[in-house]
């Protein structure tokens, strides 16, 4: 909201310079975007107004804040001939020139209109200068007046050319199925039945609360206009604006909540300005269709509650001064005050809202720092927080950088990285753009795009991870994903660098599973976006899938902006699913083994397509028959070539045996090796080398 200081002074006699005014309001919760000079040396303060304060999207709204800050009275619009902000004394009644009907009071609680005769001409320099200082381009006297009132009072207005309204009628109704309107920006828009429109006897002439139509636009040939001033339901305007992708000065005010008592005052102010600059005169009374009158909201402010929440006592006189300057009528009650919140303060709903107003203007800087009194036991933290923190710490310690990507992605990326059994992605009804039209079903697309971004900026080795939510039609889950391209480690003088491979990512997945107490198993997987033979599904102890590891197909990586020769390995795990599988662990320390271990190496020839994980499982299953307990299994060599039949591979595995209560004999160990070898021969046709 751009506030020309000279305009502000119409409402409050403040002589302080612009930077002081901006500084004091900044202490009261208003973010100052900039302070800049305007024509004639008058400064303009640009405020960022939060969504809960639509009343401050106007000069008078900010004037109330300034008046409260400096303890000065506010000049309200008045029909008094000597008033600084004068409104015309136009009566309320029925017009013989236009018929106004409001058939949808649910979406339009109040609609007012006034007919006026236009005198051709140009807006005076002072009015044009104020609009320009506020960031509005002057167009014509009638349009400038509606914009001026919008900025001054925060009440959007619109003007129709009466000669272009069929039947001399205005109807506030919902759009007809398939109804089309060309708006003032020249765009043809198709309306939906739940959208509110302002229509004549034949067709829609404006999208209520958003933008007028080109068919009834005021032009240089216009001689009779109908001023419109209304109050529309915020949800209706917000929904219509989003669906049409049309954001305007009017919609930004209506969708936050407007004052239902402002439409008539705004019309009277517009008529007064029109007469003041010689742009025309009214023809008849103001037509006011007000099905429901909105009264100020009664609230009660307790003195002890105010002191308890602020942590300090505010004098009664200061409380009453603040409420009075803000336009809130108050009467002392036994334990505090009965307060009437005016209809333009849509944010004042509860007692705590009044306490915030008093605290802001009393000065939060006056409150002594103190710990609040503890009245209840703090709730237990969400178990996902320490879990995610543990995973994050482990991955960063492994040299992987954390990335944060958007929860919205393009539909093409969602389809490209969809799993073989993935449900359809969830489309966004009104996306910000075509690149953000789908809720991400996986963390992988965002990470692959982040890798591509880093590669384009010259980084060779990129290791990224992200912890975040994934979305599907069945709900939301939380997961962790890793993307890695380049070398597995940093270059070192003692040896050449090694390119990252599948087993690096498999190791990362195993590390995360181990941290969370989940025993993971890996099995070959077939996924559309992963290279066959370099893809594995991660399964938990129950056999349920909890993730994937693999190499992204070159065509998919290239489609996301990566060089085709880049090999990008990814892994993704479902943290929520793993939480339900976590096994009970015994974290107690154990003494070092008292008895020595015995190591035996075993080399076998098996089919080269047989996963080592299956071989490991066979050996572990045979352990129940072993005389010597099996402490660990480690594969340390794989060979194909001379001496090994085609289609086979030689695997070397190191078996470590150790008993907690005795020293193992050679006979015990040999018997155990024989049992393991027999199981491998029986299950997989293994041949010992």
XYZ file of C-alpha atoms in Angstrom:
689
model
C 0.000 0.000 0.000
C 1.624 3.215 -1.226
C 0.752 6.054 1.159
C 1.389 9.664 0.002
C 2.044 11.583 3.236
C 0.194 14.664 1.942
C -2.922 12.515 1.467
C -2.509 11.095 4.967
C -2.568 14.635 6.380
C -6.106 15.124 5.050
C -7.206 12.717 7.768
C -4.827 13.496 10.645
C -2.786 16.593 11.547
C 0.584 14.899 11.809
C 3.606 17.091 11.133
C 6.297 14.437 11.607
C 8.498 13.622 8.600
C 7.849 10.496 6.559
C 10.804 8.511 7.922
C 9.650 9.077 11.506
C 6.091 8.020 10.665
C 7.397 4.918 8.915
C 9.673 4.071 11.827
C 6.912 4.356 14.416
C 4.510 2.218 12.391
C 7.267 -0.345 11.843
C 7.448 -0.728 15.635
C 3.718 -1.411 15.573
C 3.879 -4.316 13.163
C 3.859 -2.637 9.738
C 6.635 -3.630 7.351
C 8.020 -0.674 5.422
C 9.066 -1.610 1.892
C 10.425 1.801 0.902
C 10.251 5.571 1.420
C 10.547 7.676 -1.687
C 9.893 11.271 -2.749
C 6.983 12.035 -5.051
C 6.146 14.988 -7.278
C 6.238 18.258 -5.376
C 8.564 16.867 -2.732
C 5.820 14.907 -0.944
C 7.146 11.609 0.359
C 5.458 8.274 -0.293
C 5.722 5.391 2.192
C 5.230 1.923 0.743
C 3.851 -0.488 3.360
C 3.550 -4.276 3.104
C 0.085 -4.942 4.534
C -0.582 -8.370 6.049
C -3.626 -10.359 4.937
C -5.485 -9.829 8.223
C -5.567 -6.024 7.909
C -7.645 -5.144 4.821
C -8.680 -1.898 6.544
C -5.087 -0.677 6.134
C -5.262 -1.026 2.358
C -6.530 2.557 2.437
C -5.373 6.006 3.459
C -7.980 6.273 6.212
C -6.995 2.885 7.663
C -3.342 3.886 7.976
C -4.434 7.302 9.248
C -6.106 5.609 12.236
C -2.820 3.865 13.030
C -0.880 7.131 12.769
C -3.480 8.962 14.856
C -3.213 6.329 17.586
C 0.582 6.489 17.483
C 0.675 10.292 17.893
C -2.524 10.543 20.007
C -4.286 12.726 17.451
C -7.923 12.755 16.294
C -8.933 11.352 12.900
C -11.048 13.407 10.510
C -13.751 11.104 9.179
C -15.624 11.706 5.900
C -18.524 14.078 6.595
C -21.357 15.888 4.792
C -20.497 19.069 6.729
C -19.761 21.798 4.134
C -16.527 22.670 5.947
C -15.241 19.065 6.170
C -11.806 18.285 4.757
C -12.997 14.927 3.420
C -16.466 15.802 2.249
C -19.215 13.387 1.219
C -22.331 14.474 -0.659
C -25.720 14.322 1.060
C -27.357 12.039 -1.483
C -30.557 10.437 -0.190
C -31.334 6.721 -0.324
C -34.228 5.705 -2.517
C -35.287 4.259 -5.873
C -33.949 5.435 -9.215
C -36.164 6.037 -12.248
C -33.199 5.454 -14.579
C -31.829 2.072 -13.474
C -33.446 -0.938 -11.834
C -31.212 -2.774 -9.339
C -31.926 -6.348 -8.231
C -29.787 -8.449 -5.880
C -30.831 -12.059 -6.298
C -27.865 -13.588 -4.430
C -27.566 -12.012 -0.995
C -25.365 -14.910 0.193
C -22.501 -13.793 -2.053
C -23.372 -10.073 -2.070
C -24.572 -8.862 1.348
C -24.861 -5.288 0.100
C -25.055 -3.583 -3.287
C -25.431 0.158 -3.851
C -25.603 2.175 -7.062
C -25.950 5.805 -8.112
C -26.678 7.332 -11.523
C -24.758 10.423 -12.610
C -24.541 12.689 -15.652
C -20.992 13.061 -16.941
C -19.371 16.278 -18.114
C -16.499 15.651 -20.584
C -13.104 16.844 -19.400
C -9.886 15.848 -17.663
C -9.019 15.193 -14.047
C -7.372 18.094 -12.222
C -3.621 17.976 -11.691
C -3.862 17.458 -7.910
C -6.061 14.354 -8.287
C -3.873 12.872 -11.031
C -0.739 13.554 -8.980
C -2.149 11.759 -5.939
C -3.152 8.738 -7.993
C 0.277 8.575 -9.597
C 1.948 8.825 -6.192
C -0.221 5.899 -5.065
C 0.859 3.873 -8.112
C -2.350 4.344 -10.169
C -2.343 5.602 -13.766
C -4.906 8.395 -14.388
C -7.372 7.497 -17.166
C -10.469 9.716 -17.150
C -12.353 11.724 -14.499
C -14.941 9.018 -13.751
C -12.459 6.144 -13.615
C -10.020 8.308 -11.624
C -12.728 9.054 -9.064
C -13.452 5.352 -8.511
C -9.724 4.662 -8.101
C -9.320 7.643 -5.766
C -12.124 6.444 -3.477
C -10.682 2.928 -3.507
C -7.289 4.167 -2.293
C -8.722 6.705 0.127
C -11.475 4.654 1.808
C -10.508 1.111 0.816
C -13.840 0.541 -0.955
C -13.496 -0.674 -4.567
C -15.924 0.894 -7.021
C -16.829 0.503 -10.669
C -18.642 2.636 -13.232
C -20.925 1.352 -16.031
C -22.001 3.210 -19.144
C -25.787 3.219 -18.631
C -26.458 3.338 -22.377
C -24.733 -0.052 -22.731
C -26.794 -1.799 -20.042
C -29.630 -3.724 -21.711
C -33.016 -2.824 -20.279
C -31.495 -0.191 -17.975
C -31.109 -2.931 -15.403
C -28.455 -4.245 -13.012
C -28.844 -7.773 -11.679
C -26.504 -9.304 -9.108
C -26.618 -13.023 -9.873
C -24.508 -16.109 -10.454
C -23.130 -16.836 -13.898
C -25.077 -19.019 -16.265
C -23.481 -22.308 -17.419
C -21.015 -21.548 -20.206
C -21.488 -17.776 -19.915
C -18.629 -15.755 -21.402
C -17.477 -12.204 -20.681
C -14.730 -10.049 -22.160
C -13.130 -8.155 -19.285
C -11.549 -4.703 -19.332
C -8.144 -6.184 -20.123
C -9.524 -7.486 -23.427
C -9.441 -11.173 -22.439
C -12.439 -13.415 -23.096
C -13.183 -15.470 -19.985
C -15.489 -18.433 -19.522
C -17.429 -18.268 -16.274
C -18.608 -21.050 -13.989
C -22.061 -21.278 -12.386
C -20.800 -20.528 -8.847
C -19.158 -17.235 -9.907
C -20.994 -14.034 -9.043
C -21.513 -11.510 -11.825
C -23.082 -8.092 -12.283
C -25.387 -8.388 -15.279
C -27.903 -6.370 -17.236
C -31.128 -7.807 -18.619
C -29.247 -9.924 -21.178
C -25.691 -10.775 -20.153
C -22.920 -10.442 -17.587
C -21.290 -6.995 -17.544
C -18.741 -7.486 -14.732
C -17.158 -10.220 -12.625
C -18.243 -9.266 -9.116
C -15.372 -8.009 -6.985
C -12.742 -8.741 -9.641
C -13.037 -6.769 -12.900
C -15.583 -5.010 -15.071
C -16.541 -5.976 -18.597
C -15.461 -4.266 -21.791
C -19.023 -4.137 -23.157
C -20.143 -1.506 -20.599
C -16.813 0.305 -20.213
C -16.900 4.074 -19.664
C -15.506 5.957 -22.673
C -15.176 9.549 -23.905
C -18.637 9.204 -25.468
C -20.251 8.185 -22.160
C -22.789 10.696 -20.841
C -24.667 8.759 -18.144
C -22.863 6.402 -15.734
C -23.914 4.083 -12.971
C -21.518 4.005 -10.028
C -21.349 0.629 -8.304
C -20.251 0.144 -4.689
C -20.793 -3.196 -2.997
C -19.716 -5.739 -0.425
C -18.978 -9.255 -1.655
C -18.317 -12.444 0.304
C -14.503 -12.887 0.569
C -14.560 -16.609 -0.223
C -16.538 -16.022 -3.418
C -14.142 -13.357 -4.719
C -11.087 -15.381 -3.712
C -12.383 -18.499 -5.477
C -13.314 -16.611 -8.645
C -10.019 -14.711 -8.756
C -8.009 -17.920 -8.365
C -9.920 -19.895 -10.967
C -9.696 -17.126 -13.541
C -6.078 -16.312 -12.667
C -7.092 -12.656 -12.384
C -5.708 -10.555 -9.520
C -6.800 -6.920 -9.266
C -6.790 -4.040 -6.776
C -10.466 -4.779 -6.116
C -10.099 -8.519 -5.626
C -7.139 -8.089 -3.250
C -9.401 -6.040 -0.986
C -12.640 -7.977 -1.288
C -11.041 -11.381 -0.754
C -9.588 -10.239 2.580
C -12.895 -8.849 3.804
C -14.526 -5.476 3.182
C -16.678 -3.216 5.343
C -20.391 -3.841 4.612
C -21.178 -0.327 5.851
C -18.770 1.375 3.431
C -20.554 1.116 0.033
C -22.961 4.036 0.556
C -20.295 6.278 2.131
C -18.004 5.528 -0.811
C -20.737 6.485 -3.280
C -21.361 9.725 -1.433
C -17.626 10.454 -1.485
C -17.469 9.722 -5.234
C -20.386 12.056 -5.926
C -18.736 14.771 -3.833
C -15.469 14.443 -5.782
C -17.350 14.468 -9.078
C -19.046 17.730 -8.146
C -15.805 19.183 -6.747
C -13.842 18.686 -9.984
C -16.790 19.494 -12.233
C -16.983 16.030 -13.780
C -20.768 15.677 -13.463
C -23.798 15.572 -11.174
C -26.038 12.917 -9.679
C -29.383 12.012 -11.182
C -31.647 10.814 -8.406
C -31.020 9.012 -5.120
C -28.622 6.200 -4.221
C -30.143 2.745 -4.625
C -29.148 0.548 -1.668
C -29.859 -3.150 -1.686
C -28.912 -4.203 1.831
C -30.616 -7.462 2.821
C -28.715 -7.732 6.124
C -27.375 -4.859 8.203
C -24.046 -5.631 9.882
C -23.685 -4.294 13.409
C -20.378 -3.743 15.268
C -19.109 -6.893 16.976
C -19.327 -6.793 20.805
C -16.181 -7.978 22.627
C -15.099 -8.005 26.241
C -11.574 -7.111 27.342
C -10.521 -8.252 30.814
C -7.944 -6.233 32.694
C -6.233 -9.235 34.295
C -6.169 -11.161 31.026
C -4.525 -8.188 29.328
C -1.833 -7.997 31.997
C -1.247 -11.754 31.973
C -0.786 -12.065 28.219
C 1.338 -8.929 27.842
C 3.347 -9.600 30.976
C 2.834 -6.009 32.154
C 0.041 -3.788 33.437
C -1.185 -1.083 31.073
C -2.886 1.927 32.725
C -6.629 2.083 32.162
C -6.334 5.549 30.639
C -3.807 4.269 28.069
C -6.032 1.324 27.145
C -9.031 3.594 26.606
C -6.984 6.098 24.581
C -5.685 3.373 22.266
C -9.137 1.884 21.717
C -10.673 5.314 21.100
C -8.053 6.408 18.560
C -8.430 3.119 16.684
C -12.162 3.762 16.377
C -13.250 1.158 18.926
C -16.005 2.314 21.250
C -15.474 1.081 24.805
C -17.310 1.260 28.137
C -15.782 0.334 31.484
C -17.110 -2.868 33.004
C -16.383 -4.449 36.361
C -13.316 -6.456 35.296
C -12.370 -4.497 32.187
C -14.140 -3.019 29.179
C -17.016 -3.796 26.858
C -15.788 -2.965 23.360
C -17.544 -2.606 20.013
C -15.332 -3.626 17.095
C -16.320 -1.585 14.005
C -17.276 -3.447 10.854
C -14.153 -2.301 9.007
C -11.981 -4.240 11.504
C -12.673 -7.747 10.225
C -9.638 -9.030 12.154
C -11.066 -8.254 15.616
C -12.895 -11.433 16.557
C -11.650 -12.444 20.031
C -10.465 -10.851 23.230
C -6.874 -11.699 22.374
C -7.175 -9.542 19.231
C -7.939 -6.523 21.404
C -4.986 -7.373 23.632
C -2.731 -7.394 20.583
C -3.981 -3.933 19.575
C -3.280 -2.542 23.038
C 0.137 -4.193 23.130
C 1.120 -2.861 19.685
C 0.362 0.745 20.522
C 1.424 0.643 24.147
C 4.776 -0.575 22.815
C 6.160 -4.096 22.917
C 9.534 -2.480 23.655
C 8.139 -1.433 27.053
C 7.532 -5.014 28.117
C 10.154 -6.468 30.417
C 11.553 -9.825 29.242
C 10.239 -12.613 31.449
C 9.482 -16.299 31.163
C 5.754 -17.077 31.026
C 4.253 -19.008 33.904
C 4.106 -22.740 33.191
C 0.564 -23.950 33.848
C 0.703 -27.344 32.124
C 3.185 -30.016 31.210
C 4.641 -29.461 27.762
C 3.361 -31.980 25.200
C 5.727 -34.624 23.933
C 7.510 -33.618 20.738
C 6.391 -35.117 17.472
C 8.453 -38.328 17.101
C 9.131 -37.421 13.471
C 11.224 -34.422 14.525
C 14.066 -36.338 16.277
C 13.837 -39.053 13.604
C 14.322 -36.556 10.773
C 17.066 -34.801 12.732
C 18.941 -38.108 13.134
C 18.701 -38.896 9.412
C 19.714 -35.353 8.483
C 22.762 -35.463 10.764
C 23.896 -38.829 9.366
C 23.562 -37.782 5.718
C 25.328 -34.452 6.198
C 28.109 -36.283 8.046
C 28.454 -38.486 4.966
C 29.202 -35.390 2.886
C 25.750 -35.090 1.299
C 24.253 -31.600 1.139
C 20.632 -30.978 2.066
C 18.325 -29.525 -0.584
C 14.854 -28.039 -0.224
C 12.724 -28.261 -3.343
C 9.144 -27.282 -4.118
C 6.217 -29.478 -3.133
C 4.680 -28.493 -6.495
C 6.144 -29.915 -9.709
C 5.027 -30.116 -13.320
C 2.803 -32.988 -14.375
C 5.378 -34.189 -16.910
C 7.995 -34.659 -14.170
C 5.490 -36.475 -11.955
C 4.624 -38.872 -14.789
C 8.275 -39.321 -15.776
C 9.388 -40.449 -12.326
C 6.252 -42.369 -11.389
C 6.903 -45.863 -10.079
C 5.581 -48.972 -11.777
C 2.796 -49.292 -9.186
C 2.455 -45.612 -8.279
C -1.093 -44.199 -8.047
C -2.038 -41.218 -10.244
C -0.509 -37.912 -9.170
C -2.678 -35.249 -7.544
C -3.265 -32.264 -9.840
C -3.646 -28.745 -8.417
C -6.956 -27.120 -9.321
C -5.521 -23.629 -9.766
C -1.714 -23.839 -10.159
C 0.594 -20.848 -9.938
C 2.029 -21.842 -13.314
C 2.332 -24.851 -15.618
C 5.614 -25.791 -13.866
C 3.817 -26.117 -10.530
C 0.563 -27.869 -11.428
C 0.987 -31.167 -9.544
C 1.699 -32.207 -5.973
C 4.930 -34.197 -5.981
C 4.381 -37.954 -5.578
C 8.118 -38.425 -5.012
C 11.142 -36.432 -3.859
C 13.235 -37.701 -6.789
C 12.040 -35.249 -9.514
C 12.918 -32.189 -7.455
C 16.326 -33.576 -6.514
C 17.162 -34.509 -10.111
C 16.262 -30.959 -11.176
C 18.466 -29.608 -8.366
C 21.356 -31.788 -9.583
C 20.837 -30.453 -13.106
C 20.875 -26.883 -11.786
C 24.172 -27.488 -9.992
C 25.724 -29.148 -13.040
C 24.735 -26.184 -15.230
C 26.565 -23.916 -12.791
C 29.819 -25.819 -13.081
C 29.697 -28.270 -10.187
C 31.053 -31.659 -11.218
C 30.343 -33.782 -8.153
C 26.856 -33.256 -6.737
C 25.484 -35.076 -3.719
C 22.070 -33.944 -2.458
C 19.408 -35.250 -0.110
C 15.977 -34.029 0.941
C 13.566 -34.944 3.706
C 9.987 -33.981 2.920
C 6.406 -34.883 2.152
C 5.116 -36.836 -0.847
C 1.482 -36.699 -1.910
C -0.965 -39.141 -3.454
C -4.725 -39.522 -3.646
C -4.604 -41.677 -0.504
C -2.797 -39.066 1.587
C 0.602 -37.692 2.550
C 3.741 -39.573 3.547
C 7.181 -38.416 4.600
C 10.328 -39.709 2.996
C 14.024 -39.119 2.396
C 15.695 -39.150 -1.013
C 19.306 -38.926 -2.187
C 20.675 -38.004 -5.647
C 24.364 -38.422 -6.456
C 26.415 -37.827 -9.576
C 30.149 -37.487 -10.227
C 32.879 -39.038 -8.103
C 32.319 -41.131 -5.024
C 34.889 -39.116 -3.097
C 37.231 -36.169 -3.365
C 40.357 -36.356 -5.505
C 43.464 -37.417 -3.600
C 47.162 -37.520 -4.520
C 47.464 -41.135 -3.431
C 45.129 -42.489 -6.083
C 42.680 -41.693 -8.847
C 39.068 -40.767 -8.240
C 36.322 -43.390 -8.512
C 32.957 -42.616 -10.081
C 29.906 -43.140 -7.896
C 28.117 -46.431 -8.490
C 25.019 -48.318 -7.432
C 26.627 -49.702 -4.293
C 27.410 -46.234 -2.927
C 23.701 -45.416 -2.942
C 22.867 -48.863 -1.611
C 25.237 -48.175 1.272
C 23.506 -44.861 1.984
C 20.126 -46.611 2.083
C 21.511 -49.298 4.410
C 22.943 -46.609 6.686
C 19.572 -44.849 7.000
C 17.749 -48.116 7.614
C 20.287 -49.121 10.250
C 19.922 -45.780 12.022
C 16.168 -46.303 12.286
C 16.459 -49.903 13.455
C 15.049 -51.460 10.277
C 16.607 -54.577 8.773
C 16.638 -53.923 5.032
C 16.703 -56.411 2.196
C 17.381 -55.557 -1.447
C 15.883 -57.274 -4.476
C 16.040 -56.517 -8.213
C 13.425 -54.036 -9.362
C 11.939 -52.950 -12.680
C 11.037 -49.257 -12.677
C 10.308 -47.153 -15.777
C 12.811 -44.421 -14.943
C 15.643 -46.647 -13.617
C 18.184 -48.616 -15.668
C 17.436 -52.376 -15.625
C 20.056 -54.303 -13.678
C 20.965 -51.156 -11.712
C 17.728 -50.863 -9.767
C 16.668 -52.457 -6.507
C 13.623 -52.347 -4.306
C 14.276 -51.958 -0.578
C 12.144 -54.207 1.609
C 11.663 -54.173 5.335
C 11.639 -57.177 7.695
C 7.985 -57.890 6.817
C 8.741 -57.950 3.087
C 6.884 -54.710 2.388
C 8.569 -52.267 0.013
C 9.981 -49.204 1.758
C 12.034 -47.643 -1.028
C 14.057 -47.791 -4.224
C 17.716 -47.475 -5.231
C 18.980 -47.182 -8.772
C 20.478 -45.392 -11.746
C 18.257 -42.865 -13.523
C 17.851 -43.715 -17.199
C 19.923 -41.447 -19.486
C 16.857 -40.351 -21.451
C 15.099 -39.236 -18.258
C 18.161 -37.404 -16.946
C 18.632 -35.656 -20.281
C 14.955 -34.614 -20.313
C 15.528 -32.805 -16.993
C 18.488 -30.837 -18.322
C 21.428 -33.085 -17.448
C 24.173 -34.032 -19.926
C 23.423 -37.463 -21.338
C 26.788 -38.811 -20.218
C 26.060 -37.972 -16.557
C 25.186 -40.969 -14.392
C 22.736 -39.955 -11.652
C 22.029 -42.484 -8.929
C 19.020 -41.970 -6.673
C 17.577 -43.577 -3.568
C 14.278 -42.912 -1.825
C 12.959 -44.366 1.436
C 9.553 -44.083 3.105
C 10.299 -42.823 6.624
C 6.717 -43.267 7.844
C 6.621 -46.910 6.733
C 9.995 -47.550 8.370
C 8.771 -46.078 11.664
C 6.131 -48.815 11.923
C 8.734 -51.530 11.199
C 11.365 -50.459 13.672
C 12.563 -53.407 15.723
C 13.199 -53.224 19.436
C 16.916 -52.668 19.930
C 19.122 -53.271 22.904
C 21.446 -50.280 23.200
C 23.279 -51.548 26.245
C 27.050 -51.872 25.993
C 28.474 -55.360 25.738
C 31.861 -56.656 26.881
C 34.486 -57.494 24.284
C 34.475 -61.165 23.211
C 36.589 -63.314 25.522
C 37.068 -66.109 22.997
C 38.834 -65.807 19.636
C 37.082 -65.835 16.273
C 37.895 -68.137 13.371
C 37.845 -66.963 9.743
C 37.261 -69.164 6.703
C 37.208 -68.028 3.059
C 34.897 -69.795 0.655
C 34.868 -69.402 -3.149
C 31.909 -70.674 -5.159
C 30.737 -70.526 -8.753
C 27.096 -69.535 -9.197
C 24.891 -68.022 -11.919
C 25.990 -64.443 -12.611
C 22.381 -63.252 -12.280
C 22.032 -64.536 -8.724
C 22.003 -61.604 -6.254
C 24.483 -61.768 -3.401
C 21.636 -60.888 -1.034
C 19.951 -64.213 -1.763
C 23.207 -66.087 -1.168
C 23.622 -64.265 2.134
C 20.085 -65.250 3.133
C 20.761 -68.915 2.361
C 23.863 -68.925 4.563
C 22.055 -67.199 7.416
C 19.174 -69.670 7.183
C 21.643 -72.561 7.528
C 23.021 -71.105 10.765
C 20.512 -72.996 12.925
C 22.312 -76.255 12.052
C 25.846 -74.970 12.613
C 28.115 -76.206 15.372
C 29.990 -72.905 15.265
C 27.919 -69.675 15.472
C 28.244 -67.483 12.377
C 29.304 -63.967 13.454
C 29.537 -62.203 10.072
C 29.410 -62.712 6.304
C 31.454 -60.488 3.951
C 31.736 -60.768 0.156
C 35.197 -59.625 -0.896
C 35.651 -60.697 -4.517
C 33.697 -61.326 -7.724
C 35.399 -62.757 -10.820
C 34.323 -63.603 -14.363
C 36.712 -64.785 -17.044
C 39.174 -67.586 -17.687
C 38.349 -70.683 -15.710
C 34.745 -69.638 -14.999
C 31.950 -70.943 -17.288
C 30.091 -68.347 -19.356
C 26.974 -67.120 -17.588
C 28.542 -67.813 -14.203
C 30.544 -65.831 -11.685
C 33.002 -66.704 -8.968
C 32.157 -65.193 -5.585
C 34.498 -65.181 -2.616
C 32.987 -64.794 0.800
C 34.651 -64.460 4.189
C 32.886 -66.289 7.031
C 33.664 -65.366 10.616
C 32.719 -67.820 13.386
C 32.751 -67.017 17.071
C 31.137 -68.471 20.184
C 30.457 -66.353 23.275
C 31.142 -69.148 25.759
C 33.992 -71.258 24.324
C 36.920 -71.503 21.970
C 35.895 -73.119 18.702
C 37.688 -76.223 17.448
C 38.716 -76.873 13.854
C 36.154 -79.672 13.709
C 33.322 -77.299 14.726
C 34.315 -74.734 12.116
C 34.774 -77.277 9.331
C 31.419 -78.850 10.082
C 29.782 -75.412 9.862
C 31.500 -74.628 6.549
C 30.334 -77.981 5.169
C 26.717 -77.257 6.199
C 26.841 -73.850 4.529
C 28.341 -75.250 1.336
C 25.745 -78.024 1.210
C 22.950 -75.447 1.515
C 24.439 -73.410 -1.339
C 24.736 -76.479 -3.560
C 21.184 -77.549 -2.755
C 19.557 -74.146 -3.214
C 21.613 -72.586 -6.007
C 23.656 -75.313 -7.643
C 26.890 -73.741 -6.375
C 30.246 -75.297 -7.179
C 33.176 -74.841 -4.822
C 36.373 -73.615 -6.451
